[in-house]
Short mmCIF file of C-alpha atoms in Angstrom, two decimals:
data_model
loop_
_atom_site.label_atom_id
_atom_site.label_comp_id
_atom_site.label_asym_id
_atom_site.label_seq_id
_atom_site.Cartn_x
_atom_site.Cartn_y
_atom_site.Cartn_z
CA UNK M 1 -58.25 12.60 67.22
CA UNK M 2 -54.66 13.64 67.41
CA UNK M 3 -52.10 10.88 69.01
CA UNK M 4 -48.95 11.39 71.05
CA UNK M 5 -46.74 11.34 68.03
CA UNK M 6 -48.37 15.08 66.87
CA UNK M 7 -47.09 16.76 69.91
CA UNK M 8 -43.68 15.24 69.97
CA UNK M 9 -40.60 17.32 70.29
CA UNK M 10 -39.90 16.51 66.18
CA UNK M 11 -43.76 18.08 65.69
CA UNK M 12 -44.26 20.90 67.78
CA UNK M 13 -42.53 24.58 67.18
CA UNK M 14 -40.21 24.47 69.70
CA UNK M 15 -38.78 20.90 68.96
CA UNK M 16 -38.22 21.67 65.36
CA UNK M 17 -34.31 20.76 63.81
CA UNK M 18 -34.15 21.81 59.87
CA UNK M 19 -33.90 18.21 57.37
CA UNK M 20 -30.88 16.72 55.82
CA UNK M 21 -32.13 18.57 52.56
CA UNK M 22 -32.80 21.87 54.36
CA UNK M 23 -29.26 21.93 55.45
CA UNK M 24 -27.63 20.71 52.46
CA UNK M 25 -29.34 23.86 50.74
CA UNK M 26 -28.28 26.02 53.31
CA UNK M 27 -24.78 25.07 52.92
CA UNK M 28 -24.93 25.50 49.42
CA UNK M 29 -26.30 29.12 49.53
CA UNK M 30 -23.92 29.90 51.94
CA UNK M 31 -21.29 28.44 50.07
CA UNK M 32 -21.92 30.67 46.93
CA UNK M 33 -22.32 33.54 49.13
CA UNK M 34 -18.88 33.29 50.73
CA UNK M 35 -16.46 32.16 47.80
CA UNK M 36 -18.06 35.44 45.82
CA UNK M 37 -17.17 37.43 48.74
CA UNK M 38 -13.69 35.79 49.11
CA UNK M 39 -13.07 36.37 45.19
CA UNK M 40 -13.43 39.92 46.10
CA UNK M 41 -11.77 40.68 48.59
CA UNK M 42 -8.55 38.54 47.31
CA UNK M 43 -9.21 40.57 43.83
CA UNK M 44 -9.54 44.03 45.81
CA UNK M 45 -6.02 42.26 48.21
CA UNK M 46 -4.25 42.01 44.70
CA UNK M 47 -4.23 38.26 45.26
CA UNK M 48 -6.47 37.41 42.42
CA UNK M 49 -3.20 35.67 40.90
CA UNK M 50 -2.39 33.70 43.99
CA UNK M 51 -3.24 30.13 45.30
CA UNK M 52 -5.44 31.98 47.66
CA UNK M 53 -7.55 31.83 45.26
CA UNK M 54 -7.33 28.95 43.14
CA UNK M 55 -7.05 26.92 46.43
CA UNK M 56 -8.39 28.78 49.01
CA UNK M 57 -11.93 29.28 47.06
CA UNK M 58 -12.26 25.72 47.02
CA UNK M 59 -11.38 25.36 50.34
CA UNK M 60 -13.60 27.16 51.79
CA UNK M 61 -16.20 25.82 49.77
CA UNK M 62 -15.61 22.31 50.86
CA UNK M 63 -15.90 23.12 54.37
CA UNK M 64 -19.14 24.99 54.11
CA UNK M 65 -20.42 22.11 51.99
CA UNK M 66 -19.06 18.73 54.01
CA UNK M 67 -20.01 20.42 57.17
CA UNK M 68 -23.73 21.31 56.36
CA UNK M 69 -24.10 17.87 54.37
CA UNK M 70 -25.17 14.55 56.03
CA UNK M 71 -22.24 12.35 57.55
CA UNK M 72 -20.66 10.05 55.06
CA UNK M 73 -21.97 12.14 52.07
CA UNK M 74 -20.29 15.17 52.13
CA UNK M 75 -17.16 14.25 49.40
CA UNK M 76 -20.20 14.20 47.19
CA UNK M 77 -22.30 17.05 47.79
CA UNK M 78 -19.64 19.02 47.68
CA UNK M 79 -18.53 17.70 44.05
CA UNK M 80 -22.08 18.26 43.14
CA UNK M 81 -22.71 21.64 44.17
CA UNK M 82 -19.18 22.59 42.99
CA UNK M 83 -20.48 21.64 39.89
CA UNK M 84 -23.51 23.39 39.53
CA UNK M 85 -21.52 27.13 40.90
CA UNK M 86 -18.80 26.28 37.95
CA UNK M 87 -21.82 25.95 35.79
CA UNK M 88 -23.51 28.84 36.76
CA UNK M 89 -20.17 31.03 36.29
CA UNK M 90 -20.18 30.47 32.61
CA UNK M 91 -22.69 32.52 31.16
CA UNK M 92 -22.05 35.19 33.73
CA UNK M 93 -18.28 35.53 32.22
CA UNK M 94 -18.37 35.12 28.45
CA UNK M 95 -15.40 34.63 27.22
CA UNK M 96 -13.31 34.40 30.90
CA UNK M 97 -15.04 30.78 30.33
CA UNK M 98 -11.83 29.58 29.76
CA UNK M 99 -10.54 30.32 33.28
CA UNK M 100 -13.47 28.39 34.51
CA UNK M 101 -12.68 25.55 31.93
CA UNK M 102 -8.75 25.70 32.73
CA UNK M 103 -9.55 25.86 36.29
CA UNK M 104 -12.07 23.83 36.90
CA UNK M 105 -9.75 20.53 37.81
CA UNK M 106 -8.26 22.34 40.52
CA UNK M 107 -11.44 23.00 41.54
CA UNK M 108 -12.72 19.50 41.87
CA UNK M 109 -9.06 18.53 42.99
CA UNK M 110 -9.47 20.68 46.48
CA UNK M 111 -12.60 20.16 47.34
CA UNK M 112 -12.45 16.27 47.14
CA UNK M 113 -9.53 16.18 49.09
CA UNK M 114 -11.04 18.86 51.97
CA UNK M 115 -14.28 16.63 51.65
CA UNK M 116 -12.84 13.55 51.97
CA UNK M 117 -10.75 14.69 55.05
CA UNK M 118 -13.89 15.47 56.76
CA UNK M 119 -15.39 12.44 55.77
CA UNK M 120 -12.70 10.52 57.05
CA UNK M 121 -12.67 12.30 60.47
CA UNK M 122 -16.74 12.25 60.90
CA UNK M 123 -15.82 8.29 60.35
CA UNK M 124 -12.82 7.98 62.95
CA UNK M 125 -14.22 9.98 65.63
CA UNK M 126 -17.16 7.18 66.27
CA UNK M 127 -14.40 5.08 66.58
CA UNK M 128 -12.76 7.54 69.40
CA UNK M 129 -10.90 11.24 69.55
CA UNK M 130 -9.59 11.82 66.28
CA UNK M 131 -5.46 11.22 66.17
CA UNK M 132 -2.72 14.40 65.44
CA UNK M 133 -2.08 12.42 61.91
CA UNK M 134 -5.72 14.00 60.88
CA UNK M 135 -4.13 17.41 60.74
CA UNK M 136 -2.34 16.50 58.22
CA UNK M 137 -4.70 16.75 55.30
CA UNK M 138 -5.92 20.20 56.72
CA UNK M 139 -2.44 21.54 56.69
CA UNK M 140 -1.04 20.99 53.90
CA UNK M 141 -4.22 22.64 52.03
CA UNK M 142 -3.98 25.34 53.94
CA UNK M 143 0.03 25.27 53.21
CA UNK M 144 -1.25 25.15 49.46
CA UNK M 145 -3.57 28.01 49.72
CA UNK M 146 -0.87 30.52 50.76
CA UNK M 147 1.26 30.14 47.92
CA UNK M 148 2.13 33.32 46.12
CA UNK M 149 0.38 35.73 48.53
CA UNK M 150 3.71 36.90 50.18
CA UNK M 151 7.03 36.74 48.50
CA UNK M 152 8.31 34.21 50.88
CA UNK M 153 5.42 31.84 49.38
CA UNK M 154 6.21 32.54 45.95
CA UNK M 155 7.58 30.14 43.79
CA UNK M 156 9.95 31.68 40.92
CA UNK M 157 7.82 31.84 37.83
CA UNK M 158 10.68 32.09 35.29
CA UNK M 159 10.10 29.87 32.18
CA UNK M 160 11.18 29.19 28.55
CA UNK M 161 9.18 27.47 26.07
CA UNK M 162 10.73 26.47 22.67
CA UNK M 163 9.19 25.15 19.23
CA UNK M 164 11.00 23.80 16.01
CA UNK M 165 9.37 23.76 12.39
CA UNK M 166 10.98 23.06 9.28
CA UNK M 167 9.89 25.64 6.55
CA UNK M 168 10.10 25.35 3.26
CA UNK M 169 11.96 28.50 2.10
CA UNK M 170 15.83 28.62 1.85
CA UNK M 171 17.89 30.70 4.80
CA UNK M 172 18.97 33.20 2.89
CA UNK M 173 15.78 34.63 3.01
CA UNK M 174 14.42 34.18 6.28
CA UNK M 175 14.94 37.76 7.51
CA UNK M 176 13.37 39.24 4.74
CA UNK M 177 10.45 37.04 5.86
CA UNK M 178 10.33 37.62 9.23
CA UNK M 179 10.63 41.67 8.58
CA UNK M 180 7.09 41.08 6.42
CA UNK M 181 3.99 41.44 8.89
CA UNK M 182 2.98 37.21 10.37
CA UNK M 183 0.14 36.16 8.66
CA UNK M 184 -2.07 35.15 11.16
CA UNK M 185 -4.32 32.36 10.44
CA UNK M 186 -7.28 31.30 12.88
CA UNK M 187 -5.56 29.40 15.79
CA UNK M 188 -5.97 26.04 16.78
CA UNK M 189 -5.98 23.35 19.79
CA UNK M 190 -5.86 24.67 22.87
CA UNK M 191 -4.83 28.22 21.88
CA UNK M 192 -8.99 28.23 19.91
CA UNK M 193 -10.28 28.05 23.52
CA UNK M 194 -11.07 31.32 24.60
CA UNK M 195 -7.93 33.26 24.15
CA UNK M 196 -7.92 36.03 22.29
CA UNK M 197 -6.64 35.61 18.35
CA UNK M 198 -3.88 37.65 17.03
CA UNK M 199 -5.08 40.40 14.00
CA UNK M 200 -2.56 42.22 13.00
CA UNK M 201 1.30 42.35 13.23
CA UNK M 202 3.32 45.91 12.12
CA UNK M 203 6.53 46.79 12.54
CA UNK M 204 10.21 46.13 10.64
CA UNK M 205 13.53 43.99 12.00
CA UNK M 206 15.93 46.26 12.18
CA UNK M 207 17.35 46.52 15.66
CA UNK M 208 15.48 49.58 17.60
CA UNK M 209 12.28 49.08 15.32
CA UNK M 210 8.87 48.17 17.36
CA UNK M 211 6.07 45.35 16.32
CA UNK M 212 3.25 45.94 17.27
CA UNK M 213 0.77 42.87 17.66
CA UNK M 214 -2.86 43.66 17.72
CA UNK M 215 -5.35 40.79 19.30
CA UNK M 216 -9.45 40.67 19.13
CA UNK M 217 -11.83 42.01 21.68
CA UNK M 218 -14.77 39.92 23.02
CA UNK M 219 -17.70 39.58 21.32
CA UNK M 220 -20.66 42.22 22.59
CA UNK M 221 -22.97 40.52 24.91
CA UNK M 222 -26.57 41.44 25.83
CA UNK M 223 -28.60 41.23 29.04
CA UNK M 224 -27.29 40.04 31.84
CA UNK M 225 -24.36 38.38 30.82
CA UNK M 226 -22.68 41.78 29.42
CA UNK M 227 -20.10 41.84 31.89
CA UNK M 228 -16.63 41.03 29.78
CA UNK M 229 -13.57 39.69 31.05
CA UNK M 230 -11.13 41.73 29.04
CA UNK M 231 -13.68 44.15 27.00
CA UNK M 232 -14.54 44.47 23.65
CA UNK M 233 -11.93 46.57 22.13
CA UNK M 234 -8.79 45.30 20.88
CA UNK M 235 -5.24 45.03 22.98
CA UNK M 236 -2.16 44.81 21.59
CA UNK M 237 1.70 43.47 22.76
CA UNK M 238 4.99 45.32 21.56
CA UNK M 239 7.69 44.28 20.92
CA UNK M 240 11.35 46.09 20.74
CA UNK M 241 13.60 44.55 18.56
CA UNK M 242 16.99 44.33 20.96
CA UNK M 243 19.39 42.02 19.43
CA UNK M 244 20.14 41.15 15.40
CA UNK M 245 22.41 39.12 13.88
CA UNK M 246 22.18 37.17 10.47
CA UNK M 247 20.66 34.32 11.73
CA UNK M 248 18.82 34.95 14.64
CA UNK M 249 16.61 38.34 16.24
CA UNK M 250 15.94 39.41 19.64
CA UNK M 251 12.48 40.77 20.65
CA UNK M 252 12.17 42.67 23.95
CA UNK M 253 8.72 43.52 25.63
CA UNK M 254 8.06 46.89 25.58
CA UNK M 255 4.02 46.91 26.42
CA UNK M 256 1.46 44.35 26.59
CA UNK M 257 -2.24 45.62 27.13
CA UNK M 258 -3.78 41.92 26.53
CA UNK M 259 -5.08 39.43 29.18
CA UNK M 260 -2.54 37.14 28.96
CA UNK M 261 -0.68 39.95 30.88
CA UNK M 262 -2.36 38.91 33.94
CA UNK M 263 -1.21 35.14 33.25
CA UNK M 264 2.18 35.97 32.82
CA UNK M 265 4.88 38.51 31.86
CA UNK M 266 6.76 38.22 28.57
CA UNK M 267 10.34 38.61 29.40
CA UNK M 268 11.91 38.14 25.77
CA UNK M 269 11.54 36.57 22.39
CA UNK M 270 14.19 34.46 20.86
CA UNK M 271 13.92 33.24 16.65
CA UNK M 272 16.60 31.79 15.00
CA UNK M 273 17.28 29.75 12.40
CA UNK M 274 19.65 27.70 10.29
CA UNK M 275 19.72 25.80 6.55
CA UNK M 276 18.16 22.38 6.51
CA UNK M 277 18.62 22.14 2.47
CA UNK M 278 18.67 24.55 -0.33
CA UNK M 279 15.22 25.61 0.10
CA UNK M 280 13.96 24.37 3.40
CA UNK M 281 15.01 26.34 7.16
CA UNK M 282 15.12 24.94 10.82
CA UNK M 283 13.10 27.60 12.98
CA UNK M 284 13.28 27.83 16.68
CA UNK M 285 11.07 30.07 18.52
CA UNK M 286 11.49 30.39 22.16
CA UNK M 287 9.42 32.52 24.38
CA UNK M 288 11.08 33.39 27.35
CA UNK M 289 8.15 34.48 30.52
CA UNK M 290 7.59 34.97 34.11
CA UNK M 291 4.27 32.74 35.35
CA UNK M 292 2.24 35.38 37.61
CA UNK M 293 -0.48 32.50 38.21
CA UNK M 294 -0.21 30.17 41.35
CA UNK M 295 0.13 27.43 42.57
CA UNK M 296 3.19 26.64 40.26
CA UNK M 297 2.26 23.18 40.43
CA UNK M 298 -0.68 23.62 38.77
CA UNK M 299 -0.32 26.39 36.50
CA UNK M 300 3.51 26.08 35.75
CA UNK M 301 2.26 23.12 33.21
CA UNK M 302 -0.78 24.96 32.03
CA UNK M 303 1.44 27.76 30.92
CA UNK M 304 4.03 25.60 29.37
CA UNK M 305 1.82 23.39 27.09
CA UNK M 306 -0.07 26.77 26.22
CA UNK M 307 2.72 28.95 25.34
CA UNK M 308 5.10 26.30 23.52
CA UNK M 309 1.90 25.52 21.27
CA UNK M 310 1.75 29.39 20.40
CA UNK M 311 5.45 29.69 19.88
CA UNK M 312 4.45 26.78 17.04
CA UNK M 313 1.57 28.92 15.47
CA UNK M 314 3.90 31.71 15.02
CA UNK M 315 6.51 30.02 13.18
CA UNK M 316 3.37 28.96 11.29
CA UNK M 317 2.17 32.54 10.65
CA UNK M 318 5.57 33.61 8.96
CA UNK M 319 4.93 34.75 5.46
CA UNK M 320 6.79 32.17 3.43
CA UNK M 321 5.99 33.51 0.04
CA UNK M 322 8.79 34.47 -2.31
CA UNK M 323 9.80 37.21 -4.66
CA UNK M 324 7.71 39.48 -2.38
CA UNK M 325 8.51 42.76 -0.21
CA UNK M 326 5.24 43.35 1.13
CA UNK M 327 2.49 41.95 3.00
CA UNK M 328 -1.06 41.62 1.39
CA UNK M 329 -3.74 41.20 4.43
CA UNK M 330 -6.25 40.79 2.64
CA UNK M 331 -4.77 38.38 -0.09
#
């Protein structure tokens, strides 16, 4: 015998509102489906290097999310389904990992804050109609978003990045060792995190002469992760040598075919050096760029700890070794 409560308005066809859970999973697929689309369009806009996308992406994710999740839970769905699409990226881009990895905090950074806005206004406006101070929050990510998508929004990327080694050979034979190929060993830190390592180095020191810098491919990939972020063929960076004097050597970009070129753009390449003792040399390497990334205040830091550690590892790839006029690759 049926009762009253089967033919309610929550029961019948008519009356029926989706769950908490139905929603939540709604907003989720939706989610995914709009920040792909969003990537590419802003890839197709040429804005893949803006905040547009770095903040925008996350943006709009953490609308979809807060506004399809229950009240006073949508700071963490949104975390948690941010989550699981970062986690899903991974296998889908190989070795472009990295972005996901060096991204990631920006990630979480925007859509807390977008979530927490909403979370914060769902609160107030039980309490009555929601103040002008709640714009606040909305604005400024949306101020964030824009930055480097016009060139009124851009912030100049212009950089320097120095490291100093002491080496143990004597001055007086420093140019003959920087003339010698580097001698690239397997990097380390930060730099062992997905970039692409450094193979070969060719080219003299004589002012006019080019080096040539040849980096690893990806590895091959089957199924349906294949996709690569750079490809698996090797790229290479080179290098005009502009300025010489007896202590010091100026390198000049002349090419650069790797994917750090969509990071930033090597503007010039600074090495001198000066005795310390009888046999040991100060080195100072200083890579002078232009970050292409935004936001600045995110990536401008990224890009400094990054490149300052490889300026170190190639003052650790000169070939110290004396009484020698060659390089040996495979010694």
């Amino acid at each position: 015998m049926s009762t009253p409560e089967d033919h309610g308005p929550d029961r019948s066809p008519a009356g029926y509102r989706p769950s908490s859970r139905q929603w939540m999973l709604v907003g989720a697929i939706a989610a995914f489906g709009a920040g792909f689309v969003l990537y590419k369009v802003l890839k197709h806009e040429g804005l893949g290097q803006s905040a547009a996308l770095y903040v925008g992406i996350p943006l709009v994710l953490a609308a979809i999310l807060s506004l399809t999740a229950p009240p006073r839970k949508a700071t963490g769905v949104a975390l948690r389904v941010t989550t699981l699409l970062l986690l899903l990226s991974v296998p889908v881009l190989g070795e472009g990992a990295i972005c996901v990895l060096l991204t990631a905090p920006i990630f979480y950074l925007i859509v807390f804050a977008a979530a927490k806005t909403v979370d914060v206004v769902r609160d107030d406006d039980r309490k009555g109609p929601p103040g002008a101070q709640m714009l606040v929050a909305p604005a400024i990510l949306v101020v964030l978003a824009l930055e480097g998508t016009i060139p009124a929004l851009t912030v100049p990327g212009g950089a320097t990045s120095t490291a100093t080694r002491v080496v143990d050979l004597p001055s007086t034979q420093m140019a003959d060792a920087l003339a010698r190929p580097l001698d690239f060993g397997k990097p380390g830190g930060i730099l062992a995190l997905g970039f692409p390592d450094p193979m070969s180095d060719t080219g003299g020191l004589d002012v006019g002469s080019t080096r040539t810098i040849e980096f690893s491919g990806a590895h091959h990939r089957h199924g349906p992760t294949a996709q690569h972020h750079w490809g698996t063929g090797p790229t290479d960076l080179t290098l005009t040598v502009t300025g010489r004097t007896a202590d010091s050597v100026t390198f000049t970009p002349a090419g650069d075919r790797t994917p750090l070129a969509t990071w930033l753009r090597w503007d010039r390449i600074d090495v001198d050096w000066s005795p310390v003792d009888a046999g040991r040399t100060r080195v100072r390497w200083q890579l002078h760029y232009t970050r292409l990334l935004s936001p600045s205040w995110y990536f401008g830091p990224i890009e400094r700890v990054v490149t300052t550690r490889a300026a170190d590892y190639l003052i650790g790839s000169i070939d110290t070794r004396t009484g020698i006029m060659t390089h040996d690759h495979a010694s």
